[in-house]
Amino acid sequence: MVPLWTAGPWTLLAALGLLSCCCFKWSEASRTSGTNSGRSEQQEEPSSLERVKRGWVWNQFFVVEEYTGTEPLYVGKIHTDSDEGEGNIKYTISGEGAGSIFIIDELTGDIHATERLDREEKAFYTLRAQARDRLTNAPLEPESEFVIKVQDINDSEPQFLEGPYIGSVAELSPTETSVMKVTASDADDPTYGSSARVVYSVLDGEKFFTVDRHTGIIMTAVADLDRETQDRYELVVKATDMAGQMGGLSGSTTVTIVITDVNDNPPRFPQKMYQFSVSEGAAVGTPVGRVIATDADMGENTDMSYLIIDEGDLFKVTTDVETQEAVVSIKKPLDFESKRIHSVIVEAVNKHVDSRFVDLGSFRDQTIVKVTVSDVDEPPIFLPAEGAVMEVQEDAKVGSLVGIVTARDPDVINKPVSRFSIDPTTDHDMIFHIDAESGAITLGKILDRETAGWHNITVKAVEADNHTMASFSAISIRILDVNDNPPELATPYEAAICEDAKPGQLIHTISVVDRDEPQAGHRFFFTLPSEAASSRHFTLWDVKDNTAGIRTQKSSFNRHEQNVYFLPILVVDSGPPSLSSTGTLTIHVCGCDTDAEGAIQTCNATAYVMSAALSPGALIALLVCMLILIVLVLLILTLKRHRKGQRMAEDEEDMRDNVIKYNDEGGGEQDTQAYDMSALRNLYDFPEAKSCDSGPDIRSLPQWIQANRVGGGVDGAMAAATDFSLFKGYIRKKVEQADADLSVPPYDSFQTYAFEGTSSPALSLSSIHTLSTTSELDFSYLSDWGPRFRQLAGYYAPGKTEEEAS
């Protein structure tokens, strides 16, 4: 059966006409029945409120999309039951596409589509129909709305809008493992027919992948996808509408599927054996060679570590992080004479093993690295290699054997070394000699253990055939001690005792030193020689710890008879052989204070003890301190004298200033700059009202008044009163003038008291010079001029010197 839209436009028009006729017959029937019923109601119940049944009759209109004919496409017909076919009714439409896309015949009500419609652009159109009287244009029916629906046809193919698609799946994944999902969309109407029902299929790559027909999920079709064989696949997926039926439209897309890596391949060495050579003189850590194991995987699945299975004590292997190579290097020195070929087994192991693929086999591989050691000429080797320790008695004679050093040539077994020698920088004094052939070390000089207990020398050995091949060994020679030094008192001991010392009193403890070091330790014996004169006054007490105490034997001593005792002490060591020496203990007899528990007060040996106790360095320091003190004292005296001269110069300068100020006789009553009258005012400031019996207080009078009163009696007192009356009268007169004259200065001004007095016995003061040691003038007479010159007389009168004043 051929669909209508493929059978041609005439067949489609015939079908639409048939549909329109059916609609028209149905409309007529409905209109007739509606009209009859309406008329019967009008006859039965005539009234002004009569309900009129609607006269519009039509169904929903349909129009097929994508019409390609040349004539307008008939859509349908609108009709009212009031139309009796007389042509007095006009039909009109309005709304979406009215007049442009859709036109109507005003007489018949037939609607045609004039343009090609696309449902994917617009699925339906809403219009309004109106029937009017052709003459009056009055509406015969209310305006009614109708819909013209665009009928869908399968004109849109499925499209993959999200492409291109790229997915991934791990290699060796099981079948039906979901990879990704693809989706195609169809623009046709999904609610009408099967135009939008899409199904999926794989066009290219269906051997390895499948796609779900309805969901579009791509899955693996096999379980042996190997990334190492093929790491990506290109699929073509097709989507077909009409549910895959014949005549449906289809679209396709390309899907790229990347196969991701898993650790399914063990490391593999390209060779099962590698060969390298290295010199036996190569230093520890020298690389021997590099080997590498390959892994077909990628990323971290290729990370591997290397191990040494055999010969791990002489060689070690490390991994180069950049190249993933195994670097075989020397761990310990190699010896050609001991072993010339080493077989090192190196194993490569994957770091990240996936437990899912353990059953595939061991993820490790081994290879053999053969290292050939080449011979080199090596220097001699000392036995023992770390050096030897030899011992010799310090009293050994010159030429005595100390020890023998041995060395061999490592290149030839049991071949002796031709020449030995001692490094002269380690034996400057040439104390030892060595035989160049045998290596025997002998003494060249007498030894002294007390000077040097150990000697460290370096012995050099060279090969017989190649003198450039030399090696060195440190030899330590220990000097064994013999008893060749007698014991001695530790210091020149001195002691002091009181005259009233009691018998058995311990006065001193002595100790002994010995430069020898016997293996059994020191043991000393102390005795007092019986022939010594002082031995009868003192006894010796052996403490048993290599010290001895000295005790008094007599009851009292007299320092005036003998103030010093020299006590010889014999010290003997334990040997062998036993050696002895005699030391002297100096004992001073001193006077002691009996009230202060025997404290020593005077002792003839005091000065001696002090001098003996002071070393030359201490004496020099004492002299330097005394010299510094003397310099400080001289410096202080010089500064004091300098300050004294400076003060005298300042005083002379001040006196010159005072003389210049008063170097005139005054300018009369108006002269206020000659000298300060305040001093005169203070001189006469004393109480006037006193008792007649007691008289004025002599301490409040000036010095010259006191002198006159003491020496002159009543006459002197009267003369002083006369002098005061003169000043009082003058001052009273000046006060009255100042009170009456408003232009004069205030009452307390100094010029009010600028009174020189009556006649003055003094001559001109212009000849007065400054007081100095060179002046020949005598100014002692200034003190007789009265109180007005008292201050001046104090400057020029002979006074006490500065030293006396201080």
PDB file of C-alpha atoms in Angstrom, residues 434-691:
ATOM      1  CA  ILE A 434     114.145   0.136  58.545  1.00  0.00           C
ATOM      2  CA  ASP A 435     115.796  -2.502  56.418  1.00  0.00           C
ATOM      3  CA  ALA A 436     114.806  -1.909  52.802  1.00  0.00           C
ATOM      4  CA  GLU A 437     114.594  -5.620  51.978  1.00  0.00           C
ATOM      5  CA  SER A 438     113.289  -7.298  55.113  1.00  0.00           C
ATOM      6  CA  GLY A 439     111.215  -4.464  56.626  1.00  0.00           C
ATOM      7  CA  ALA A 440     112.915  -4.840  60.039  1.00  0.00           C
ATOM      8  CA  ILE A 441     112.659  -1.656  62.163  1.00  0.00           C
ATOM      9  CA  THR A 442     115.590  -0.994  64.543  1.00  0.00           C
ATOM     10  CA  LEU A 443     116.554   1.746  66.974  1.00  0.00           C
ATOM     11  CA  GLY A 444     118.781   4.548  65.750  1.00  0.00           C
ATOM     12  CA  LYS A 445     118.878   6.517  69.019  1.00  0.00           C
ATOM     13  CA  ILE A 446     118.401   6.014  72.745  1.00  0.00           C
ATOM     14  CA  LEU A 447     114.753   6.265  73.819  1.00  0.00           C
ATOM     15  CA  ASP A 448     113.291   8.112  76.774  1.00  0.00           C
ATOM     16  CA  ARG A 449     109.733   7.232  77.659  1.00  0.00           C
ATOM     17  CA  GLU A 450     109.427  10.268  79.912  1.00  0.00           C
ATOM     18  CA  THR A 451     110.116  12.501  76.903  1.00  0.00           C
ATOM     19  CA  ALA A 452     107.851  10.669  74.425  1.00  0.00           C
ATOM     20  CA  GLY A 453     105.826   7.582  75.286  1.00  0.00           C
ATOM     21  CA  TRP A 454     104.626   6.918  71.709  1.00  0.00           C
ATOM     22  CA  HIS A 455     106.148   7.327  68.261  1.00  0.00           C
ATOM     23  CA  ASN A 456     104.022   7.283  65.119  1.00  0.00           C
ATOM     24  CA  ILE A 457     105.891   6.673  61.881  1.00  0.00           C
ATOM     25  CA  THR A 458     104.764   5.973  58.301  1.00  0.00           C
ATOM     26  CA  VAL A 459     106.399   3.142  56.354  1.00  0.00           C
ATOM     27  CA  LYS A 460     106.448   3.252  52.557  1.00  0.00           C
ATOM     28  CA  ALA A 461     106.543   0.130  50.368  1.00  0.00           C
ATOM     29  CA  VAL A 462     107.215   0.121  46.617  1.00  0.00           C
ATOM     30  CA  GLU A 463     107.162  -2.689  44.049  1.00  0.00           C
ATOM     31  CA  ALA A 464     110.347  -4.154  42.692  1.00  0.00           C
ATOM     32  CA  ASP A 465     109.350  -3.744  39.036  1.00  0.00           C
ATOM     33  CA  ASN A 466     107.444  -0.458  39.263  1.00  0.00           C
ATOM     34  CA  HIS A 467     108.563   2.050  41.828  1.00  0.00           C
ATOM     35  CA  THR A 468     105.552   4.270  41.084  1.00  0.00           C
ATOM     36  CA  MET A 469     103.338   1.679  42.736  1.00  0.00           C
ATOM     37  CA  ALA A 470     103.700   2.623  46.394  1.00  0.00           C
ATOM     38  CA  SER A 471     101.565   2.275  49.471  1.00  0.00           C
ATOM     39  CA  PHE A 472     101.854   3.566  53.024  1.00  0.00           C
ATOM     40  CA  SER A 473     101.141   2.133  56.433  1.00  0.00           C
ATOM     41  CA  ALA A 474     101.009   3.883  59.812  1.00  0.00           C
ATOM     42  CA  ILE A 475     103.109   2.163  62.489  1.00  0.00           C
ATOM     43  CA  SER A 476     102.595   3.035  66.164  1.00  0.00           C
ATOM     44  CA  ILE A 477     105.547   2.278  68.478  1.00  0.00           C
ATOM     45  CA  ARG A 478     104.921   2.239  72.192  1.00  0.00           C
ATOM     46  CA  ILE A 479     107.855   2.870  74.548  1.00  0.00           C
ATOM     47  CA  LEU A 480     107.677   0.555  77.527  1.00  0.00           C
ATOM     48  CA  ASP A 481     108.664   2.051  80.855  1.00  0.00           C
ATOM     49  CA  VAL A 482     111.640   1.002  82.998  1.00  0.00           C
ATOM     50  CA  ASN A 483     112.409   2.296  86.464  1.00  0.00           C
ATOM     51  CA  ASP A 484     115.103   4.805  85.584  1.00  0.00           C
ATOM     52  CA  ASN A 485     113.875   7.868  87.522  1.00  0.00           C
ATOM     53  CA  PRO A 486     114.080   8.106  91.322  1.00  0.00           C
ATOM     54  CA  PRO A 487     111.102   9.463  93.264  1.00  0.00           C
ATOM     55  CA  GLU A 488     111.231  13.116  94.350  1.00  0.00           C
ATOM     56  CA  LEU A 489     109.341  15.362  96.702  1.00  0.00           C
ATOM     57  CA  ALA A 490     106.493  17.032  94.902  1.00  0.00           C
ATOM     58  CA  THR A 491     107.636  20.573  95.903  1.00  0.00           C
ATOM     59  CA  PRO A 492     110.314  22.198  98.120  1.00  0.00           C
ATOM     60  CA  TYR A 493     108.222  21.801 101.244  1.00  0.00           C
ATOM     61  CA  GLU A 494     108.433  24.332 104.099  1.00  0.00           C
ATOM     62  CA  ALA A 495     106.649  24.245 107.435  1.00  0.00           C
ATOM     63  CA  ALA A 496     106.342  26.427 110.549  1.00  0.00           C
ATOM     64  CA  ILE A 497     105.931  25.371 114.186  1.00  0.00           C
ATOM     65  CA  CYS A 498     105.447  27.248 117.390  1.00  0.00           C
ATOM     66  CA  GLU A 499     108.055  27.346 120.112  1.00  0.00           C
ATOM     67  CA  ASP A 500     105.708  25.613 122.528  1.00  0.00           C
ATOM     68  CA  ALA A 501     104.804  22.820 120.119  1.00  0.00           C
ATOM     69  CA  LYS A 502     103.823  19.592 121.824  1.00  0.00           C
ATOM     70  CA  PRO A 503     105.359  16.214 121.054  1.00  0.00           C
ATOM     71  CA  GLY A 504     103.526  14.195 118.351  1.00  0.00           C
ATOM     72  CA  GLN A 505     102.030  17.254 116.726  1.00  0.00           C
ATOM     73  CA  LEU A 506     101.555  16.918 112.934  1.00  0.00           C
ATOM     74  CA  ILE A 507     103.259  19.846 111.298  1.00  0.00           C
ATOM     75  CA  HIS A 508     103.215  18.899 107.590  1.00  0.00           C
ATOM     76  CA  THR A 509     102.247  16.229 105.030  1.00  0.00           C
ATOM     77  CA  ILE A 510     104.474  15.526 102.055  1.00  0.00           C
ATOM     78  CA  SER A 511     103.855  13.693  98.773  1.00  0.00           C
ATOM     79  CA  VAL A 512     106.150  12.246  96.109  1.00  0.00           C
ATOM     80  CA  VAL A 513     106.234  12.309  92.309  1.00  0.00           C
ATOM     81  CA  ASP A 514     107.896   9.787  90.021  1.00  0.00           C
ATOM     82  CA  ARG A 515     108.303  10.232  86.266  1.00  0.00           C
ATOM     83  CA  ASP A 516     108.157   6.491  85.765  1.00  0.00           C
ATOM     84  CA  GLU A 517     104.892   4.606  85.248  1.00  0.00           C
ATOM     85  CA  PRO A 518     105.227   1.018  86.440  1.00  0.00           C
ATOM     86  CA  GLN A 519     102.494  -1.326  85.337  1.00  0.00           C
ATOM     87  CA  ALA A 520     101.783  -2.358  88.931  1.00  0.00           C
ATOM     88  CA  GLY A 521     101.505   1.230  90.087  1.00  0.00           C
ATOM     89  CA  HIS A 522     103.658   3.388  92.353  1.00  0.00           C
ATOM     90  CA  ARG A 523     104.655   2.381  95.882  1.00  0.00           C
ATOM     91  CA  PHE A 524     106.965   4.636  97.912  1.00  0.00           C
ATOM     92  CA  PHE A 525     108.751   4.206 101.256  1.00  0.00           C
ATOM     93  CA  PHE A 526     109.740   7.183 103.489  1.00  0.00           C
ATOM     94  CA  THR A 527     112.571   7.209 106.077  1.00  0.00           C
ATOM     95  CA  LEU A 528     114.573   9.785 108.062  1.00  0.00           C
ATOM     96  CA  PRO A 529     118.363   9.327 107.908  1.00  0.00           C
ATOM     97  CA  SER A 530     119.609   8.575 111.412  1.00  0.00           C
ATOM     98  CA  GLU A 531     122.794  10.569 110.908  1.00  0.00           C
ATOM     99  CA  ALA A 532     120.843  13.814 110.381  1.00  0.00           C
ATOM    100  CA  ALA A 533     121.063  16.152 113.389  1.00  0.00           C
ATOM    101  CA  SER A 534     117.429  17.221 113.130  1.00  0.00           C
ATOM    102  CA  SER A 535     116.137  13.696 112.991  1.00  0.00           C
ATOM    103  CA  ARG A 536     116.030  13.477 116.786  1.00  0.00           C
ATOM    104  CA  HIS A 537     113.543  16.391 116.971  1.00  0.00           C
ATOM    105  CA  PHE A 538     111.080  15.025 114.422  1.00  0.00           C
ATOM    106  CA  THR A 539     109.554  11.704 113.440  1.00  0.00           C
ATOM    107  CA  LEU A 540     108.065  10.494 110.136  1.00  0.00           C
ATOM    108  CA  TRP A 541     104.694   8.759 109.784  1.00  0.00           C
ATOM    109  CA  ASP A 542     104.020   6.758 106.587  1.00  0.00           C
ATOM    110  CA  VAL A 543     100.355   7.191 105.649  1.00  0.00           C
ATOM    111  CA  LYS A 544     100.490   4.216 103.195  1.00  0.00           C
ATOM    112  CA  ASP A 545      98.964   6.186 100.285  1.00  0.00           C
ATOM    113  CA  ASN A 546     102.292   7.382  98.945  1.00  0.00           C
ATOM    114  CA  THR A 547     102.250  10.322 101.377  1.00  0.00           C
ATOM    115  CA  ALA A 548     103.925  10.835 104.748  1.00  0.00           C
ATOM    116  CA  GLY A 549     103.339  13.078 107.747  1.00  0.00           C
ATOM    117  CA  ILE A 550     105.983  14.908 109.832  1.00  0.00           C
ATOM    118  CA  ARG A 551     105.452  15.017 113.606  1.00  0.00           C
ATOM    119  CA  THR A 552     107.323  16.741 116.417  1.00  0.00           C
ATOM    120  CA  GLN A 553     109.299  14.608 118.838  1.00  0.00           C
ATOM    121  CA  LYS A 554     110.491  17.110 121.513  1.00  0.00           C
ATOM    122  CA  SER A 555     108.285  19.186 123.746  1.00  0.00           C
ATOM    123  CA  SER A 556     109.442  22.708 122.967  1.00  0.00           C
ATOM    124  CA  PHE A 557     111.677  24.737 120.659  1.00  0.00           C
ATOM    125  CA  ASN A 558     113.635  27.949 121.163  1.00  0.00           C
ATOM    126  CA  ARG A 559     113.794  30.102 118.043  1.00  0.00           C
ATOM    127  CA  HIS A 560     116.524  32.256 119.586  1.00  0.00           C
ATOM    128  CA  GLU A 561     118.790  29.235 119.808  1.00  0.00           C
ATOM    129  CA  GLN A 562     117.757  27.744 116.415  1.00  0.00           C
ATOM    130  CA  ASN A 563     115.023  29.170 114.267  1.00  0.00           C
ATOM    131  CA  VAL A 564     115.359  26.887 111.226  1.00  0.00           C
ATOM    132  CA  TYR A 565     115.604  23.081 110.965  1.00  0.00           C
ATOM    133  CA  PHE A 566     116.520  21.243 107.763  1.00  0.00           C
ATOM    134  CA  LEU A 567     114.997  17.757 107.858  1.00  0.00           C
ATOM    135  CA  PRO A 568     116.312  15.316 105.172  1.00  0.00           C
ATOM    136  CA  ILE A 569     113.747  12.723 103.955  1.00  0.00           C
ATOM    137  CA  LEU A 570     114.739   9.603 102.036  1.00  0.00           C
ATOM    138  CA  VAL A 571     112.191   8.306  99.481  1.00  0.00           C
ATOM    139  CA  VAL A 572     112.549   4.838  97.892  1.00  0.00           C
ATOM    140  CA  ASP A 573     110.284   3.428  95.125  1.00  0.00           C
ATOM    141  CA  SER A 574     109.260  -0.182  94.612  1.00  0.00           C
ATOM    142  CA  GLY A 575     111.495  -0.783  91.517  1.00  0.00           C
ATOM    143  CA  PRO A 576     112.756  -2.916  89.991  1.00  0.00           C
ATOM    144  CA  PRO A 577     115.389  -1.800  90.501  1.00  0.00           C
ATOM    145  CA  SER A 578     114.551   0.323  93.508  1.00  0.00           C
ATOM    146  CA  LEU A 579     115.646   3.936  93.203  1.00  0.00           C
ATOM    147  CA  SER A 580     115.782   6.548  95.917  1.00  0.00           C
ATOM    148  CA  SER A 581     116.330  10.262  96.467  1.00  0.00           C
ATOM    149  CA  THR A 582     116.629  12.572  99.423  1.00  0.00           C
ATOM    150  CA  GLY A 583     114.591  15.733  99.823  1.00  0.00           C
ATOM    151  CA  THR A 584     114.776  18.394 102.488  1.00  0.00           C
ATOM    152  CA  LEU A 585     111.902  19.809 104.513  1.00  0.00           C
ATOM    153  CA  THR A 586     112.592  23.315 105.902  1.00  0.00           C
ATOM    154  CA  ILE A 587     110.960  23.885 109.310  1.00  0.00           C
ATOM    155  CA  HIS A 588     110.795  27.416 110.787  1.00  0.00           C
ATOM    156  CA  VAL A 589     110.373  28.023 114.513  1.00  0.00           C
ATOM    157  CA  CYS A 590     107.971  30.930 115.124  1.00  0.00           C
ATOM    158  CA  GLY A 591     106.642  32.894 118.073  1.00  0.00           C
ATOM    159  CA  CYS A 592     102.976  32.201 118.706  1.00  0.00           C
ATOM    160  CA  ASP A 593     100.197  33.906 120.645  1.00  0.00           C
ATOM    161  CA  THR A 594      99.176  31.678 123.520  1.00  0.00           C
ATOM    162  CA  ASP A 595      95.864  33.506 124.019  1.00  0.00           C
ATOM    163  CA  ALA A 596      94.737  33.012 120.448  1.00  0.00           C
ATOM    164  CA  GLU A 597      95.076  29.218 120.270  1.00  0.00           C
ATOM    165  CA  GLY A 598      98.660  29.264 119.053  1.00  0.00           C
ATOM    166  CA  ALA A 599      98.312  31.763 116.227  1.00  0.00           C
ATOM    167  CA  ILE A 600     101.697  32.679 114.780  1.00  0.00           C
ATOM    168  CA  GLN A 601     102.627  36.306 115.536  1.00  0.00           C
ATOM    169  CA  THR A 602     106.283  36.632 114.631  1.00  0.00           C
ATOM    170  CA  CYS A 603     108.387  34.297 112.593  1.00  0.00           C
ATOM    171  CA  ASN A 604     111.870  34.839 111.231  1.00  0.00           C
ATOM    172  CA  ALA A 605     110.940  32.875 108.237  1.00  0.00           C
ATOM    173  CA  THR A 606     108.134  35.202 107.266  1.00  0.00           C
ATOM    174  CA  ALA A 607     110.189  37.306 104.913  1.00  0.00           C
ATOM    175  CA  TYR A 608     111.866  34.218 103.565  1.00  0.00           C
ATOM    176  CA  VAL A 609     108.556  32.490 103.023  1.00  0.00           C
ATOM    177  CA  MET A 610     107.124  35.521 101.257  1.00  0.00           C
ATOM    178  CA  SER A 611     110.112  35.913  99.027  1.00  0.00           C
ATOM    179  CA  ALA A 612     110.091  32.234  98.227  1.00  0.00           C
ATOM    180  CA  ALA A 613     106.366  32.279  97.590  1.00  0.00           C
ATOM    181  CA  LEU A 614     106.547  35.207  95.198  1.00  0.00           C
ATOM    182  CA  SER A 615     107.529  34.296  91.712  1.00  0.00           C
ATOM    183  CA  PRO A 616     109.451  36.689  89.423  1.00  0.00           C
ATOM    184  CA  GLY A 617     106.233  37.396  87.550  1.00  0.00           C
ATOM    185  CA  ALA A 618     104.468  38.387  90.775  1.00  0.00           C
ATOM    186  CA  LEU A 619     107.323  40.707  91.750  1.00  0.00           C
ATOM    187  CA  ILE A 620     107.221  42.392  88.355  1.00  0.00           C
ATOM    188  CA  ALA A 621     103.444  42.874  88.634  1.00  0.00           C
ATOM    189  CA  LEU A 622     103.883  44.390  92.112  1.00  0.00           C
ATOM    190  CA  LEU A 623     106.504  46.861  90.837  1.00  0.00           C
ATOM    191  CA  VAL A 624     104.272  47.854  87.921  1.00  0.00           C
ATOM    192  CA  CYS A 625     101.386  48.573  90.293  1.00  0.00           C
ATOM    193  CA  MET A 626     103.587  50.745  92.511  1.00  0.00           C
ATOM    194  CA  LEU A 627     104.818  52.675  89.474  1.00  0.00           C
ATOM    195  CA  ILE A 628     101.246  53.304  88.315  1.00  0.00           C
ATOM    196  CA  LEU A 629     100.300  54.653  91.773  1.00  0.00           C
ATOM    197  CA  ILE A 630     103.253  57.056  91.752  1.00  0.00           C
ATOM    198  CA  VAL A 631     102.297  58.372  88.318  1.00  0.00           C
ATOM    199  CA  LEU A 632      98.690  58.906  89.454  1.00  0.00           C
ATOM    200  CA  VAL A 633      99.819  60.885  92.522  1.00  0.00           C
ATOM    201  CA  LEU A 634     102.075  63.142  90.408  1.00  0.00           C
ATOM    202  CA  LEU A 635      99.259  63.687  87.924  1.00  0.00           C
ATOM    203  CA  ILE A 636      96.839  64.719  90.692  1.00  0.00           C
ATOM    204  CA  LEU A 637      99.347  67.210  92.150  1.00  0.00           C
ATOM    205  CA  THR A 638      99.989  68.722  88.719  1.00  0.00           C
ATOM    206  CA  LEU A 639      96.283  69.164  88.068  1.00  0.00           C
ATOM    207  CA  LYS A 640      95.778  70.759  91.486  1.00  0.00           C
ATOM    208  CA  ARG A 641      98.593  73.271  90.924  1.00  0.00           C
ATOM    209  CA  HIS A 642      97.243  74.081  87.493  1.00  0.00           C
ATOM    210  CA  ARG A 643      93.754  74.766  88.911  1.00  0.00           C
ATOM    211  CA  LYS A 644      95.259  76.981  91.633  1.00  0.00           C
ATOM    212  CA  GLY A 645      97.074  79.153  89.071  1.00  0.00           C
ATOM    213  CA  GLN A 646      93.922  79.376  87.014  1.00  0.00           C
ATOM    214  CA  ARG A 647      91.846  80.583  89.988  1.00  0.00           C
ATOM    215  CA  MET A 648      94.475  83.219  90.881  1.00  0.00           C
ATOM    216  CA  ALA A 649      94.362  84.522  87.318  1.00  0.00           C
ATOM    217  CA  GLU A 650      90.565  84.743  87.507  1.00  0.00           C
ATOM    218  CA  ASP A 651      90.756  86.623  90.848  1.00  0.00           C
ATOM    219  CA  GLU A 652      93.262  89.100  89.440  1.00  0.00           C
ATOM    220  CA  GLU A 653      91.004  89.697  86.452  1.00  0.00           C
ATOM    221  CA  ASP A 654      88.037  90.322  88.747  1.00  0.00           C
ATOM    222  CA  MET A 655      90.038  92.810  90.849  1.00  0.00           C
ATOM    223  CA  ARG A 656      91.048  94.701  87.742  1.00  0.00           C
ATOM    224  CA  ASP A 657      87.391  95.009  86.808  1.00  0.00           C
ATOM    225  CA  ASN A 658      86.550  96.356  90.273  1.00  0.00           C
ATOM    226  CA  VAL A 659      89.366  98.898  90.171  1.00  0.00           C
ATOM    227  CA  ILE A 660      88.283 100.148  86.770  1.00  0.00           C
ATOM    228  CA  LYS A 661      84.756 100.611  88.076  1.00  0.00           C
ATOM    229  CA  TYR A 662      85.967 102.813  90.928  1.00  0.00           C
ATOM    230  CA  ASN A 663      88.921 104.492  89.211  1.00  0.00           C
ATOM    231  CA  ASP A 664      87.656 108.062  89.874  1.00  0.00           C
ATOM    232  CA  GLU A 665      86.683 110.254  92.772  1.00  0.00           C
ATOM    233  CA  GLY A 666      83.053 110.378  91.860  1.00  0.00           C
ATOM    234  CA  GLY A 667      80.938 112.822  89.947  1.00  0.00           C
ATOM    235  CA  GLY A 668      79.165 114.574  92.760  1.00  0.00           C
ATOM    236  CA  GLU A 669      75.678 114.092  93.974  1.00  0.00           C
ATOM    237  CA  GLN A 670      74.295 113.076  90.592  1.00  0.00           C
ATOM    238  CA  ASP A 671      76.956 110.381  90.026  1.00  0.00           C
ATOM    239  CA  THR A 672      75.133 107.106  90.512  1.00  0.00           C
ATOM    240  CA  GLN A 673      77.565 104.878  88.631  1.00  0.00           C
ATOM    241  CA  ALA A 674      80.708 105.321  90.731  1.00  0.00           C
ATOM    242  CA  TYR A 675      79.909 102.681  93.312  1.00  0.00           C
ATOM    243  CA  ASP A 676      77.017 100.855  94.909  1.00  0.00           C
ATOM    244  CA  MET A 677      75.494 102.691  97.893  1.00  0.00           C
ATOM    245  CA  SER A 678      73.523  99.666  98.945  1.00  0.00           C
ATOM    246  CA  ALA A 679      76.582  98.441 100.815  1.00  0.00           C
ATOM    247  CA  LEU A 680      76.628 101.672 102.830  1.00  0.00           C
ATOM    248  CA  ARG A 681      72.945 101.339 103.492  1.00  0.00           C
ATOM    249  CA  ASN A 682      73.418  97.886 104.936  1.00  0.00           C
ATOM    250  CA  LEU A 683      76.277  99.116 107.116  1.00  0.00           C
ATOM    251  CA  TYR A 684      74.079 101.586 108.978  1.00  0.00           C
ATOM    252  CA  ASP A 685      71.022  99.441 109.226  1.00  0.00           C
ATOM    253  CA  PHE A 686      70.874  98.855 112.982  1.00  0.00           C
ATOM    254  CA  PRO A 687      68.262  99.641 115.724  1.00  0.00           C
ATOM    255  CA  GLU A 688      68.446 103.134 117.236  1.00  0.00           C
ATOM    256  CA  ALA A 689      66.253 102.657 120.259  1.00  0.00           C
ATOM    257  CA  LYS A 690      68.269 100.806 122.855  1.00  0.00           C
ATOM    258  CA  SER A 691      68.416 100.941 126.584  1.00  0.00           C
TER     259      SER A 691
END
